[in-house]
Structure formats: structure tokens, C-alpha cells
Amino acid sequence: MIKPTIIVVGNGMVGYKFCEKLVSKSSGFNIIVFGEEPRQAYDRVHLSEYFNGKTAADLSMSTRSWYDKQGIMLHLGDPIQEINRTTKTVHSLLGITIQYDYLVLATGSSAFVPDIPGIEKDGVFVYRTIEDLELIKAYATNAKTGAVMGGGLLGLEAAKALIDLGIEDTHVIEFAPRLMPRQIDSAGSAMLQSKLKELGLNIHLNKSTSYIGGNHKAEALHFNDESVLPIDMLVISAGIRPRDEVAKLAGLQVGTRGGIVVNDKMQTSDECIFAIGECALYDGMIYGLVAPGYEMADIAVSQLTGGSKLFYSYDMSTKLKLIGVDVASFGDAFVTEPDCRTIVFEDTHKGIYKRINITTDGKYLLGGILIGDADAYNILLQTVNNKLVLPPNPEDLILGSRGGLETEGAGIMNLPDDALICSCEAVDKAAICSSVTNLGITDIDGMKKCTRAGTGCGGCVPLVKDLIAGTMKANGQYVKNVLCEHFDYSRQELFDLVKINNLKNYDLVLDHFGKGDGCETCKPAVASILSSLWNDVIVKQDTIQDSNDRFLANIQKGGTYSVVPRIPGGEITPDKLIVLGQVAKQYGLYTKITGGQRIDLFGAHLNDLPAIWEELIDAGFESGHAYGKALRTVKSCVGSTWCRFGLHDSVSFAIEIEDRYKGIRAPHKLKGGVSGCIRECAEAKSKDFGVIATEKGWNLYVCGNGGSKPQHAELFATDIDKETLVKYLDRFLMFYIKTAEPLSRTATWLNKMDGGLAYLKNVVINDSLGICAQLEEEMQALVNTYHCEWKEVIEDPALRKRFTHFVNAPREKDPTVQFEPMREQVKAKW
Amino acid sequence: METLIDNWVLACLVDDVPENGGACVKLGDEQIAVFNFTRRGEWFATQNLCPHKQQMVLSRGMIGSTGESCEPKVACPFHKNTFSLLSGQCLTNEELSIKTYGVRIEDGKVFISL
Ligand SMILES: Cc1cc2nc3c(=O)[nH]c(=O)nc-3n(C[C@H](O)[C@H](O)[C@H](O)COP(=O)(O)OP(=O)(O)OC[C@H]3O[C@@H](n4cnc5c(N)ncnc54)[C@H](O)[C@@H]3O)c2cc1C
Ligand code: SF4
Ligand code: SF4
Ligand code: FES
């Protein structure tokens, strides 16, 4: 099949972006580009940096080889001169005639040059292309006085360029009574003007030029008011004119004041011809900024590739630095009372003017203007765009909070995930934050590479930086993560408070440090703290335990429970195996070997649990804490006792460790492993702590994880003896228990830790915080207070009584629980 | 069934239901979760079936409150969907809700209106 041909007229910023977006979406087109300029599309927005040492190559948006690689035929220095819509062909200056299926006009605009006598003289320039800048640069070497006609955004930028080129005496001539009349209000203009004057710029307002005097070259500006300004050169910046001449010639509809008329699909009056960027006139408006141009490119690509995106009016908010002065306007900058309320801050001493317009009910921000200090621009713009509800004192937004706690950064992190941060590249907040969290991006350059955010107009760069910092902070351990709506403390803070105040039950903790009635988040978190601190029998406070902890068993599908006795190190005698079999048979339980080298009995009715455990305990079993956020198992390989490779007795060590830490409650479950040699049959490196025998002793690894986010444990200490290893483990585990967030495994805890593994080693091995003695002591206290929870229950009739389904019919089991046979056993039916 | 007035049915004894927790009672063929919200000095009753995945477990859920108004709620132990104890509306999934029943305490006995 022959691919349809798309011809792109104009290789400026938007034309290029169109190609980029199109090839990323579809390879089903034959793309041909005609550009009038002699070089590939470059970053016109940062054109002035050409004077600050950037080369044309630096500004270029891509390379020739990119076009080649994408199979795009690029004709540079060859403008299209005629479009024949009947034959669907275009004709170029160099004589090429090609047929198109679709035509995309991205011809941009040119500087508007007013018809003033003398305008053709030497020394009169416009400011639009690299060639223009080269001419200006060459001419400026012999100039002492320069003027810019036009006090708008581009004019002031051109004036800055003249100053940079060494023209000390630079003038700005503005026809209107103030600067930047389209972007800022008169008070803002006045502030900007005085600020610019201070910086050495001469500003002439209310001046209309009648002619440019001089012999062949521009030598003086003659104004209507008879005054004269001698000059050596003049840059015209009196606005832009859309390049619609070819379109007009072809009979496409154009606006009375220029611009190719398009609909919301970016189609011109000929549906096979699209127009995008600064040449397009949408809804009576030319969008003279790059971001809306990119959006238009996106719409056109979507329409051509079967999508249905449409263009809506575009936000024209801008922030720039003009000759070192911040200038920003955003949202509805000009709305006035009574349609809104305005808050204005003016500081003529520092040259700062800020104005925000808020809804009459004070709830939402409509827009505003910032001169002299536009740091708040991004967050204010986001506040407008995302309709964030304003704080009670909206003036804080421009004054900064005085004495309050809120920081600006907090505002940024509050933005919704889909808040558009980089409008040029359509990157939202979620994309930026997740690049930080998941891809480890920590600086703006990495972010640009990864998401392209900040690569367009660059206006969002500060916001992106704040988001990177904010996300990193949010992921770090020093940021306050409050437990839930009932406790304004992080787990670590609450841990210390409970300890210092010697609080022993949930209600006391809630009374002292919380509010409300608690919830399913803080109850188990506090339960875990209480048990890590006091190691009391948890069922005595059963109603704050997660359901598994409440009934000391794992709730399963259908509402039955599973029973997992401890089998330390995975070593079990034949006699005990027989007991497990008998019990399973008697109570109709399904049996399966778990990943942690023990045996799980499934399908127990709540009512049967105490009886089942009674038999198990009689046979010498203990609770396996499979239901708890506690030590689960220490898996071991058979080691030197049987294995011909084994260096040391891994089973004995595993049993020793499991017995030491059994029953200890932690922020999340804990798993360990011990292997008898480097072959690692116990998979110890996938555990929270792993021990591997070496020729000289043992290696300790920490913070590994299996599960949904596998991560290998990191080498923590090498060739240490058993005593040292247990000492390090004591400290490590206790430090984790005390400082981790609720439900965070050791791997996550380490990943979020400032300073990472090096810091952890410092704390645990070098005692950098001076807490090791205390950690050891606390761990020893937990070890000393070990009890088998099930033993406590079966020996206490009151506790036992709680294991019923119906309180009013204790012997009756839940009739909705049903089983069906499977491979000679049963499974839950529901 | 011992009834108080007409439709008040004796469910269990006050002592049967743990403080700040729930228990399941059987009334006819129905399973009702009764909650003793000691902290608020209030009692609540709802269906025991969690409508999310049809599990008979709500009485084993943790109770608590949420929001400015301290709306009492219970969290299903399975997937932690929470339900208002006042209206039965699921607070985490708009489409779910549970039945709630009136509770009365008299002489250390818990009565439920069906
Ligand atoms: C100095 C300066 C500073 C700016 N600063 C900012 C800023 O801070 N923020 C912002 O958002 N925007 C800024 N802009 C505006 C921004 O550069 C434009 O909005 C953007 O370049 C428009 O892209 P475009 O592709 O539509 O037009 P252009 O970039 O102008 O590209 C159009 C291209 O088409 C070519 N062309 C025209 N006719 C034909 C033809 N018949 N055949 C072949 N080729 C043709 C032209 O030569 C040109 O190369 C600035 C502009 C300038 C000049
Ligand atoms: S890890 Fe080494 S010692 Fe242990 S079973 Fe495997 S080969 Fe043997
Ligand atoms: S992997 Fe999933 S399905 Fe399997 S036991 Fe774990 S939680 Fe259940
Ligand atoms: S079954 Fe109750 S939340 Fe899923």
C-alpha cells in the first residue's frame, strides 16, 4: 500500500514538533518538509541566548540525521511559493513540484514592520531569526546608540540583547502610554518602567515615529511631536504578522488582520490543509507563544492519526525575565472589581508589584500580575488552572506566609496528579513524581531526558525542580508522615511518645496524643507499637488488632482461618509431622507446605481454633505468628551437617536466630534465611536479613525482599562470628522496629532512608547515633518476655470464649462456610 | 426469641461483645454484626455480610470514626472497605451499602430492632 503523503510547510518550532509527534504516533505517512530558513528548526524562544554564547547548533531542536532516521524528506532554504488545491500539489522556489494528500502549514509569523518612511535604510533590523541576529551583531560593533521600536515582550527582549551587545545607550520607543500593555496592567507597567530605568534603559512612551532620518543608513528617529532621537541602529519589534501569504494565494480563508483561519481540528477552509502555530487564526486569535503552538501540533497529529482531540482556547500566561526583572501575568490578569476582588502589593523601594484577582467569595484565584518577584508564578498559575481552593488568607500567596507553618512547597505537592506542569510537552505532575520515585531521577537534567518536561519554553523548570525536591523529601525518612487523621505524629514519633509516657493501651494513647475514635489504620499501628514496646499478650487488646492478629490466625477466603505452627529453621521431627497430619484430618483441614518451610493448615472454623491449638501445643508446637506483623521464618538450607558443600551448620544457626526473634512484633512482617555456603540454597538474600556462611565466618545481608517488589539484600558485614552477627541483628532489627513507617518492609525502609546503606551501617556498626547499647537492651527485653500467644489463649477461658462465630450460639459454626473437594482435600467454596 | 416490644429482639448480653469491637449474633437465619462502641458510649448493629466480596466478616472488623463529624464506621477485615455505622453507606466505594439496625440496651441485654 502506498503511504499517504503529508507535506509540512515551514520548519520552525511548531512544524518540527508536528513531525516529532507524528512519527511517534504513526509510521503510516510519507513526510516531506519544506523550510524557508537555511537551517533545521531551532529554539526561537531562546533566540537571545545566541548573544550569550549559544551556537546555532546548541539552539537546534534536532539533527539532520534525526530527519533521515525518521525517513522525513527535508528541503531547507526552499520555501513553498504556491499551493494548487485542484491538483493537490505544492511548488517550491527551487522548482520542486510535489503532490500531497495532506498539507500542514506551519509558516509561523514574521516581524510586523510598519510603513514608516526610511524604514528601508541600513541599520534597521527585525528580531526573529538567527540570520537577523547575525546581522544585528555585525552592525552593532560600530554602534553606540540603539533603539527598539516597540515596548512589548519581544521589544524588551531585543533591548536587552542590544545592551548585551555592548550598546550602552539603548532606548525603547513605545507608541502606547505604557510598557507591555497586552500582558500587564498600568500599575505593573509603571513599576516595570522604573525598574528598567534604574538598570539604564531609556524608555520613551506615547511616541509615534514619523520617519527615520539619515543618509542611506538610519541616523535619527523623528517623532510626531517634533522631537528627535539620534541613533546608530534600530530594531523593529512592533508585533508579529502571521505568514499567511501562500495560503491566501491559494484561496484559503484568512482573517482580516492576517492569519489562516482554522477550526478546532486545525483544519483550514480546505479540509485536507491544516494550519498550526503562529500562522493559525483560531477563534479570531493568533497565539504568539510556543506552548499553544505545540498543542495545535498535537491536535493536528491526533486528527490525522484517527484521534479526536480538539483545540480549545489556550492559557496565555507567561513569565519572563526582562533585563533581569521578573515579569509574569497569568490567568485573567485584567479582570477588575466588581467582577472580582483584587489584592495588590506594591513596594517601590524594591521594585515589586503583585496583584492577584480572586473570586468575590474569596474562594478561587482568577489571575494576576507579578513584577520584580515572580517566584510564586508557577504555584499561582497551578492554583488558577486546577481551581484549588484558596487559603483563608489569600494574601499569603503573594506575601508569603508570615509566621504560619505552610511553605510554598507544600502547595506544590498538593496539586492533583493530573495537574499539567509542563504545558509545552504535556507532562503532568504524576509523571514527574513517579520519575523521581520509581526511576530515581533527582535533577532537572535527568527529568528533561526522561519526561521532556522543561524542554519547551522552560517556564516550568522551577516548578519541576520544586516537585523533584518535594517528592524526594516526601520519600525521605525525615519528612513527617502522619499516621492517619487521628494522630498528627509519624510512627516513629508516636513510638517514642508511647514509650516515654509509659502508655500501655490504645485508648490511653488516643486520649493523650490523638483525636476522634481511631480507625483501621491507627489501631493496628498503635497495636504494633505497644507490642514492640511492652510485648504484652496482644489478644488482651483484641479489637485494635488487624483481624489476623485478633484471632491469631490468617483469615482466608470464605471467612475461615489458617493455622501455622512454628517450625524453626524448617526442621521437624517425624512425630510432630504425624501430629500435624492427625490434627488436619480431625478438623478437615487442607494442608500445604509454605514458602517459609513450614506447614499451613487451612479451612479452620473460628470456633475450632482453640481446640486445634490445644492439641498442637500439647505436641510441643508454638504459634508461628504467620498472622502477625512479626518474625515469620528463618529459612535454612541443610548446611554442613548433610551437604557436601556446607561450610557451617546453617540449620542450627537458623534455629537459634528464629528462636531469638520469634514473636517480636515489627512495622511489617520479617523474614530471614541462613545458607551454608555461597550456593545460597536458602535464598537468604531475598529476606529482610540473610546470613551466608563463608570460609572465615558469616556474611550478613540486610533489607532484601521477595513479594511483589523483589530486591536483593545488601551486604552489611563480612566474615563475622556468630556473636557479632547476633549483636548487629539485634541493633538492626530494633532500629527498624523503632523508626519505620507502618507497614513498610525493611527494603522500603532502607530505600527511603537518607544516606541509605552507608548511614544504616554507621548507625548499627559504628554506633554513630550512640544508641546501640539501648537498642541491644530493648531487644533483649523483648526476647526475655517472649510468650506463645496461643498458649495464653487456651489456658484462659475468657480469652478462649472470644473464638466463636455467634456470641449468642457459641457452639454453632458459620453456616455460610462451605467446602468442596479438590485433589483428595478440600477448598473453600463461596 | 425473647422480645421487648414487638420488633425488638434480644440479641446477646452486653458482656458478649468486646469493648470497642464487634460480635456476630444469629437471629433466625440472619447474621447480624453488633458493635459496642464503648469509647462513644454507643451501640450499632449492621448486617454481617460484607457486600464487597460477600464475606460474613463485618463483625470482626475494626471500628473507628472519620471526618470532622466523627462519623462512626467499621472496616471490613478483608479489603478494608469502610461502612458508616449510621447510614450503612460504604465510605470507600459509593456503590456499596449495608443494612443497619437499631440497638437498645436494657438490663445488661442487647436488643436489636429488625
Ligand atoms: C525573540 C523571541 C523570543 C520569544 N520568546 C518567547 C517566549 O519566551 N515564550 C514563548 O512561548 N514564545 C516566545 N516566542 C514566540 C515563539 O518563538 C513562537 O511562538 C514560535 O516560534 C512559533 O512557532 P512556529 O513554528 O509557528 O513559527 P516559526 O518558529 O516562526 O516557524 C515558522 C517557519 O516557517 C518558515 N516559513 C514561512 N513561510 C514559509 C514557506 N512558504 N515555505 C517554507 N517555510 C516557510 C519560516 O521561515 C520559519 O522558519 C519568542 C519569539 C521570538 C522571536
Ligand atoms: S547453600 Fe551451600 S551448604 Fe546450603 S544446601 Fe546449598 S550447597 Fe549446601
Ligand atoms: S501470592 Fe497472592 S494469592 Fe498467593 S498466597 Fe500470597 S497473597 Fe495469596
Ligand atoms: S470483602 Fe469486605 S472489603 Fe472485600
PDB file of N, CA, C and O in Angstrom, chain A residues 471-525:
ATOM      1  N   THR A 471       9.092  15.693  46.099  1.00  0.00           N
ATOM      2  CA  THR A 471       8.871  14.242  46.056  1.00  0.00           C
ATOM      3  C   THR A 471       9.985  13.517  46.781  1.00  0.00           C
ATOM      4  O   THR A 471       9.740  12.572  47.531  1.00  0.00           O
ATOM      5  N   MET A 472      11.215  13.995  46.564  1.00  0.00           N
ATOM      6  CA  MET A 472      12.331  13.342  47.249  1.00  0.00           C
ATOM      7  C   MET A 472      12.165  13.458  48.758  1.00  0.00           C
ATOM      8  O   MET A 472      12.377  12.517  49.497  1.00  0.00           O
ATOM      9  N   LYS A 473      11.756  14.653  49.156  1.00  0.00           N
ATOM     10  CA  LYS A 473      11.550  14.885  50.573  1.00  0.00           C
ATOM     11  C   LYS A 473      10.448  13.961  51.092  1.00  0.00           C
ATOM     12  O   LYS A 473      10.583  13.341  52.144  1.00  0.00           O
ATOM     13  N   ALA A 474       9.400  13.891  50.298  1.00  0.00           N
ATOM     14  CA  ALA A 474       8.282  13.047  50.725  1.00  0.00           C
ATOM     15  C   ALA A 474       8.698  11.581  50.828  1.00  0.00           C
ATOM     16  O   ALA A 474       8.173  10.823  51.621  1.00  0.00           O
ATOM     17  N   ASN A 475       9.667  11.188  50.018  1.00  0.00           N
ATOM     18  CA  ASN A 475      10.119   9.801  50.072  1.00  0.00           C
ATOM     19  C   ASN A 475      11.153   9.582  51.168  1.00  0.00           C
ATOM     20  O   ASN A 475      11.470   8.451  51.497  1.00  0.00           O
ATOM     21  N   GLY A 476      11.718  10.661  51.677  1.00  0.00           N
ATOM     22  CA  GLY A 476      12.825  10.540  52.626  1.00  0.00           C
ATOM     23  C   GLY A 476      12.323  10.289  54.030  1.00  0.00           C
ATOM     24  O   GLY A 476      11.159  10.444  54.331  1.00  0.00           O
ATOM     25  N   GLN A 477      13.217   9.894  54.896  1.00  0.00           N
ATOM     26  CA  GLN A 477      12.765   9.476  56.220  1.00  0.00           C
ATOM     27  C   GLN A 477      12.506  10.635  57.170  1.00  0.00           C
ATOM     28  O   GLN A 477      11.876  10.467  58.180  1.00  0.00           O
ATOM     29  N   TYR A 478      12.988  11.808  56.822  1.00  0.00           N
ATOM     30  CA  TYR A 478      12.839  12.892  57.785  1.00  0.00           C
ATOM     31  C   TYR A 478      11.556  13.674  57.619  1.00  0.00           C
ATOM     32  O   TYR A 478      11.256  14.568  58.375  1.00  0.00           O
ATOM     33  N   VAL A 479      10.818  13.333  56.587  1.00  0.00           N
ATOM     34  CA  VAL A 479       9.574  14.041  56.401  1.00  0.00           C
ATOM     35  C   VAL A 479       8.517  13.444  57.291  1.00  0.00           C
ATOM     36  O   VAL A 479       8.458  12.252  57.516  1.00  0.00           O
ATOM     37  N   LYS A 480       7.686  14.316  57.822  1.00  0.00           N
ATOM     38  CA  LYS A 480       6.682  13.869  58.737  1.00  0.00           C
ATOM     39  C   LYS A 480       5.562  13.158  57.993  1.00  0.00           C
ATOM     40  O   LYS A 480       4.853  13.746  57.198  1.00  0.00           O
ATOM     41  N   ASN A 481       5.414  11.896  58.250  1.00  0.00           N
ATOM     42  CA  ASN A 481       4.296  11.153  57.683  1.00  0.00           C
ATOM     43  C   ASN A 481       3.346  10.879  58.823  1.00  0.00           C
ATOM     44  O   ASN A 481       3.643  10.052  59.663  1.00  0.00           O
ATOM     45  N   VAL A 482       2.248  11.589  58.860  1.00  0.00           N
ATOM     46  CA  VAL A 482       1.369  11.349  59.990  1.00  0.00           C
ATOM     47  C   VAL A 482       0.651  10.025  59.802  1.00  0.00           C
ATOM     48  O   VAL A 482       0.412   9.588  58.684  1.00  0.00           O
ATOM     49  N   LEU A 483       0.316   9.432  60.931  1.00  0.00           N
ATOM     50  CA  LEU A 483      -0.255   8.092  60.918  1.00  0.00           C
ATOM     51  C   LEU A 483      -1.581   8.052  60.169  1.00  0.00           C
ATOM     52  O   LEU A 483      -1.763   7.261  59.264  1.00  0.00           O
ATOM     53  N   CYS A 484      -2.509   8.928  60.559  1.00  0.00           N
ATOM     54  CA  CYS A 484      -3.815   8.986  59.911  1.00  0.00           C
ATOM     55  C   CYS A 484      -4.502  10.222  60.461  1.00  0.00           C
ATOM     56  O   CYS A 484      -3.903  11.009  61.172  1.00  0.00           O
ATOM     57  N   GLU A 485      -5.795  10.383  60.152  1.00  0.00           N
ATOM     58  CA  GLU A 485      -6.476  11.596  60.589  1.00  0.00           C
ATOM     59  C   GLU A 485      -6.553  11.719  62.118  1.00  0.00           C
ATOM     60  O   GLU A 485      -6.844  12.782  62.632  1.00  0.00           O
ATOM     61  N   HIS A 486      -6.322  10.633  62.821  1.00  0.00           N
ATOM     62  CA  HIS A 486      -6.468  10.692  64.275  1.00  0.00           C
ATOM     63  C   HIS A 486      -5.181  10.993  65.025  1.00  0.00           C
ATOM     64  O   HIS A 486      -5.208  11.340  66.192  1.00  0.00           O
ATOM     65  N   PHE A 487      -4.060  10.819  64.344  1.00  0.00           N
ATOM     66  CA  PHE A 487      -2.785  11.095  65.015  1.00  0.00           C
ATOM     67  C   PHE A 487      -1.921  11.987  64.137  1.00  0.00           C
ATOM     68  O   PHE A 487      -1.626  11.646  63.002  1.00  0.00           O
ATOM     69  N   ASP A 488      -1.487  13.112  64.695  1.00  0.00           N
ATOM     70  CA  ASP A 488      -0.640  14.035  63.962  1.00  0.00           C
ATOM     71  C   ASP A 488       0.835  13.690  64.103  1.00  0.00           C
ATOM     72  O   ASP A 488       1.673  14.580  64.097  1.00  0.00           O
ATOM     73  N   TYR A 489       1.134  12.439  64.298  1.00  0.00           N
ATOM     74  CA  TYR A 489       2.522  12.044  64.502  1.00  0.00           C
ATOM     75  C   TYR A 489       2.925  10.963  63.523  1.00  0.00           C
ATOM     76  O   TYR A 489       2.080  10.226  63.025  1.00  0.00           O
ATOM     77  N   SER A 490       4.204  10.903  63.242  1.00  0.00           N
ATOM     78  CA  SER A 490       4.697   9.775  62.477  1.00  0.00           C
ATOM     79  C   SER A 490       4.777   8.584  63.420  1.00  0.00           C
ATOM     80  O   SER A 490       4.707   8.747  64.646  1.00  0.00           O
ATOM     81  N   ARG A 491       4.931   7.401  62.858  1.00  0.00           N
ATOM     82  CA  ARG A 491       5.022   6.220  63.708  1.00  0.00           C
ATOM     83  C   ARG A 491       6.179   6.346  64.676  1.00  0.00           C
ATOM     84  O   ARG A 491       6.061   6.029  65.859  1.00  0.00           O
ATOM     85  N   GLN A 492       7.306   6.842  64.144  1.00  0.00           N
ATOM     86  CA  GLN A 492       8.493   6.943  64.981  1.00  0.00           C
ATOM     87  C   GLN A 492       8.265   7.881  66.172  1.00  0.00           C
ATOM     88  O   GLN A 492       8.625   7.577  67.306  1.00  0.00           O
ATOM     89  N   GLU A 493       7.621   9.031  65.896  1.00  0.00           N
ATOM     90  CA  GLU A 493       7.362   9.976  66.983  1.00  0.00           C
ATOM     91  C   GLU A 493       6.437   9.367  68.021  1.00  0.00           C
ATOM     92  O   GLU A 493       6.663   9.473  69.230  1.00  0.00           O
ATOM     93  N   LEU A 494       5.391   8.695  67.512  1.00  0.00           N
ATOM     94  CA  LEU A 494       4.435   8.117  68.432  1.00  0.00           C
ATOM     95  C   LEU A 494       5.093   7.010  69.265  1.00  0.00           C
ATOM     96  O   LEU A 494       4.833   6.878  70.456  1.00  0.00           O
ATOM     97  N   PHE A 495       5.952   6.261  68.611  1.00  0.00           N
ATOM     98  CA  PHE A 495       6.686   5.204  69.300  1.00  0.00           C
ATOM     99  C   PHE A 495       7.388   5.774  70.533  1.00  0.00           C
ATOM    100  O   PHE A 495       7.259   5.276  71.651  1.00  0.00           O
ATOM    101  N   ASP A 496       8.119   6.880  70.310  1.00  0.00           N
ATOM    102  CA  ASP A 496       8.851   7.493  71.425  1.00  0.00           C
ATOM    103  C   ASP A 496       7.913   8.038  72.487  1.00  0.00           C
ATOM    104  O   ASP A 496       8.153   7.888  73.686  1.00  0.00           O
ATOM    105  N   LEU A 497       6.813   8.677  72.031  1.00  0.00           N
ATOM    106  CA  LEU A 497       5.875   9.257  72.989  1.00  0.00           C
ATOM    107  C   LEU A 497       5.239   8.180  73.858  1.00  0.00           C
ATOM    108  O   LEU A 497       5.101   8.344  75.076  1.00  0.00           O
ATOM    109  N   VAL A 498       4.858   7.080  73.227  1.00  0.00           N
ATOM    110  CA  VAL A 498       4.221   5.998  73.982  1.00  0.00           C
ATOM    111  C   VAL A 498       5.211   5.453  75.003  1.00  0.00           C
ATOM    112  O   VAL A 498       4.876   5.178  76.149  1.00  0.00           O
ATOM    113  N   LYS A 499       6.454   5.353  74.563  1.00  0.00           N
ATOM    114  CA  LYS A 499       7.470   4.807  75.456  1.00  0.00           C
ATOM    115  C   LYS A 499       7.709   5.732  76.640  1.00  0.00           C
ATOM    116  O   LYS A 499       7.634   5.318  77.802  1.00  0.00           O
ATOM    117  N   ILE A 500       7.977   7.012  76.350  1.00  0.00           N
ATOM    118  CA  ILE A 500       8.302   7.963  77.418  1.00  0.00           C
ATOM    119  C   ILE A 500       7.166   8.074  78.417  1.00  0.00           C
ATOM    120  O   ILE A 500       7.368   8.167  79.615  1.00  0.00           O
ATOM    121  N   ASN A 501       5.927   8.044  77.884  1.00  0.00           N
ATOM    122  CA  ASN A 501       4.784   8.230  78.766  1.00  0.00           C
ATOM    123  C   ASN A 501       4.255   6.917  79.331  1.00  0.00           C
ATOM    124  O   ASN A 501       3.223   6.895  79.992  1.00  0.00           O
ATOM    125  N   ASN A 502       4.964   5.853  78.988  1.00  0.00           N
ATOM    126  CA  ASN A 502       4.634   4.573  79.573  1.00  0.00           C
ATOM    127  C   ASN A 502       3.169   4.188  79.373  1.00  0.00           C
ATOM    128  O   ASN A 502       2.496   3.715  80.286  1.00  0.00           O
ATOM    129  N   LEU A 503       2.664   4.435  78.147  1.00  0.00           N
ATOM    130  CA  LEU A 503       1.258   4.143  77.874  1.00  0.00           C
ATOM    131  C   LEU A 503       1.127   2.695  77.444  1.00  0.00           C
ATOM    132  O   LEU A 503       1.892   2.224  76.612  1.00  0.00           O
ATOM    133  N   LYS A 504       0.117   2.010  78.012  1.00  0.00           N
ATOM    134  CA  LYS A 504       0.052   0.577  77.750  1.00  0.00           C
ATOM    135  C   LYS A 504      -1.163   0.143  76.967  1.00  0.00           C
ATOM    136  O   LYS A 504      -1.289  -1.028  76.641  1.00  0.00           O
ATOM    137  N   ASN A 505      -2.109   1.037  76.716  1.00  0.00           N
ATOM    138  CA  ASN A 505      -3.185   0.599  75.843  1.00  0.00           C
ATOM    139  C   ASN A 505      -3.617   1.675  74.867  1.00  0.00           C
ATOM    140  O   ASN A 505      -3.306   2.852  75.014  1.00  0.00           O
ATOM    141  N   TYR A 506      -4.375   1.221  73.877  1.00  0.00           N
ATOM    142  CA  TYR A 506      -4.730   2.087  72.764  1.00  0.00           C
ATOM    143  C   TYR A 506      -5.512   3.320  73.198  1.00  0.00           C
ATOM    144  O   TYR A 506      -5.217   4.443  72.784  1.00  0.00           O
ATOM    145  N   ASP A 507      -6.495   3.124  74.071  1.00  0.00           N
ATOM    146  CA  ASP A 507      -7.320   4.254  74.468  1.00  0.00           C
ATOM    147  C   ASP A 507      -6.504   5.347  75.140  1.00  0.00           C
ATOM    148  O   ASP A 507      -6.726   6.531  74.915  1.00  0.00           O
ATOM    149  N   LEU A 508      -5.545   4.942  75.947  1.00  0.00           N
ATOM    150  CA  LEU A 508      -4.687   5.928  76.597  1.00  0.00           C
ATOM    151  C   LEU A 508      -3.874   6.707  75.558  1.00  0.00           C
ATOM    152  O   LEU A 508      -3.735   7.929  75.636  1.00  0.00           O
ATOM    153  N   VAL A 509      -3.376   5.974  74.588  1.00  0.00           N
ATOM    154  CA  VAL A 509      -2.580   6.629  73.541  1.00  0.00           C
ATOM    155  C   VAL A 509      -3.460   7.620  72.780  1.00  0.00           C
ATOM    156  O   VAL A 509      -3.074   8.756  72.517  1.00  0.00           O
ATOM    157  N   LEU A 510      -4.679   7.188  72.468  1.00  0.00           N
ATOM    158  CA  LEU A 510      -5.590   8.057  71.734  1.00  0.00           C
ATOM    159  C   LEU A 510      -5.946   9.289  72.576  1.00  0.00           C
ATOM    160  O   LEU A 510      -5.958  10.412  72.085  1.00  0.00           O
ATOM    161  N   ASP A 511      -6.204   9.071  73.858  1.00  0.00           N
ATOM    162  CA  ASP A 511      -6.541  10.200  74.737  1.00  0.00           C
ATOM    163  C   ASP A 511      -5.394  11.198  74.807  1.00  0.00           C
ATOM    164  O   ASP A 511      -5.603  12.409  74.780  1.00  0.00           O
ATOM    165  N   HIS A 512      -4.180  10.668  74.916  1.00  0.00           N
ATOM    166  CA  HIS A 512      -3.037  11.564  75.101  1.00  0.00           C
ATOM    167  C   HIS A 512      -2.622  12.271  73.833  1.00  0.00           C
ATOM    168  O   HIS A 512      -2.281  13.442  73.841  1.00  0.00           O
ATOM    169  N   PHE A 513      -2.601  11.522  72.749  1.00  0.00           N
ATOM    170  CA  PHE A 513      -1.946  12.084  71.558  1.00  0.00           C
ATOM    171  C   PHE A 513      -2.818  12.100  70.309  1.00  0.00           C
ATOM    172  O   PHE A 513      -2.375  12.545  69.261  1.00  0.00           O
ATOM    173  N   GLY A 514      -4.049  11.624  70.417  1.00  0.00           N
ATOM    174  CA  GLY A 514      -4.860  11.558  69.208  1.00  0.00           C
ATOM    175  C   GLY A 514      -6.155  12.314  69.350  1.00  0.00           C
ATOM    176  O   GLY A 514      -6.372  13.054  70.313  1.00  0.00           O
ATOM    177  N   LYS A 515      -7.006  12.133  68.375  1.00  0.00           N
ATOM    178  CA  LYS A 515      -8.339  12.721  68.444  1.00  0.00           C
ATOM    179  C   LYS A 515      -9.326  11.767  67.762  1.00  0.00           C
ATOM    180  O   LYS A 515      -8.919  10.870  67.030  1.00  0.00           O
ATOM    181  N   GLY A 516     -10.613  12.002  67.989  1.00  0.00           N
ATOM    182  CA  GLY A 516     -11.626  11.145  67.379  1.00  0.00           C
ATOM    183  C   GLY A 516     -11.633   9.765  68.013  1.00  0.00           C
ATOM    184  O   GLY A 516     -11.183   9.580  69.142  1.00  0.00           O
ATOM    185  N   ASP A 517     -12.128   8.791  67.261  1.00  0.00           N
ATOM    186  CA  ASP A 517     -12.298   7.453  67.811  1.00  0.00           C
ATOM    187  C   ASP A 517     -11.349   6.434  67.218  1.00  0.00           C
ATOM    188  O   ASP A 517     -11.533   5.241  67.395  1.00  0.00           O
ATOM    189  N   GLY A 518     -10.384   6.887  66.453  1.00  0.00           N
ATOM    190  CA  GLY A 518      -9.450   5.937  65.857  1.00  0.00           C
ATOM    191  C   GLY A 518     -10.012   5.327  64.592  1.00  0.00           C
ATOM    192  O   GLY A 518     -11.126   5.638  64.174  1.00  0.00           O
ATOM    193  N   CYS A 519      -9.230   4.453  63.984  1.00  0.00           N
ATOM    194  CA  CYS A 519      -9.699   3.809  62.754  1.00  0.00           C
ATOM    195  C   CYS A 519      -8.842   2.581  62.478  1.00  0.00           C
ATOM    196  O   CYS A 519      -7.941   2.245  63.245  1.00  0.00           O
ATOM    197  N   GLU A 520      -9.124   1.947  61.338  1.00  0.00           N
ATOM    198  CA  GLU A 520      -8.432   0.705  60.996  1.00  0.00           C
ATOM    199  C   GLU A 520      -6.974   0.945  60.614  1.00  0.00           C
ATOM    200  O   GLU A 520      -6.236  -0.003  60.409  1.00  0.00           O
ATOM    201  N   THR A 521      -6.569   2.209  60.496  1.00  0.00           N
ATOM    202  CA  THR A 521      -5.167   2.474  60.183  1.00  0.00           C
ATOM    203  C   THR A 521      -4.338   2.651  61.459  1.00  0.00           C
ATOM    204  O   THR A 521      -3.286   2.044  61.633  1.00  0.00           O
ATOM    205  N   CYS A 522      -4.852   3.499  62.371  1.00  0.00           N
ATOM    206  CA  CYS A 522      -4.033   3.783  63.547  1.00  0.00           C
ATOM    207  C   CYS A 522      -4.137   2.681  64.598  1.00  0.00           C
ATOM    208  O   CYS A 522      -3.211   2.480  65.378  1.00  0.00           O
ATOM    209  N   LYS A 523      -5.234   1.976  64.617  1.00  0.00           N
ATOM    210  CA  LYS A 523      -5.358   0.944  65.653  1.00  0.00           C
ATOM    211  C   LYS A 523      -4.273  -0.127  65.527  1.00  0.00           C
ATOM    212  O   LYS A 523      -3.535  -0.355  66.484  1.00  0.00           O
ATOM    213  N   PRO A 524      -4.156  -0.760  64.350  1.00  0.00           N
ATOM    214  CA  PRO A 524      -3.084  -1.763  64.271  1.00  0.00           C
ATOM    215  C   PRO A 524      -1.691  -1.150  64.377  1.00  0.00           C
ATOM    216  O   PRO A 524      -0.770  -1.801  64.880  1.00  0.00           O
ATOM    217  N   ALA A 525      -1.544   0.105  63.929  1.00  0.00           N
ATOM    218  CA  ALA A 525      -0.221   0.730  64.034  1.00  0.00           C
ATOM    219  C   ALA A 525       0.154   0.914  65.495  1.00  0.00           C
ATOM    220  O   ALA A 525       1.278   0.626  65.909  1.00  0.00           O
TER     221      ALA A 525
END
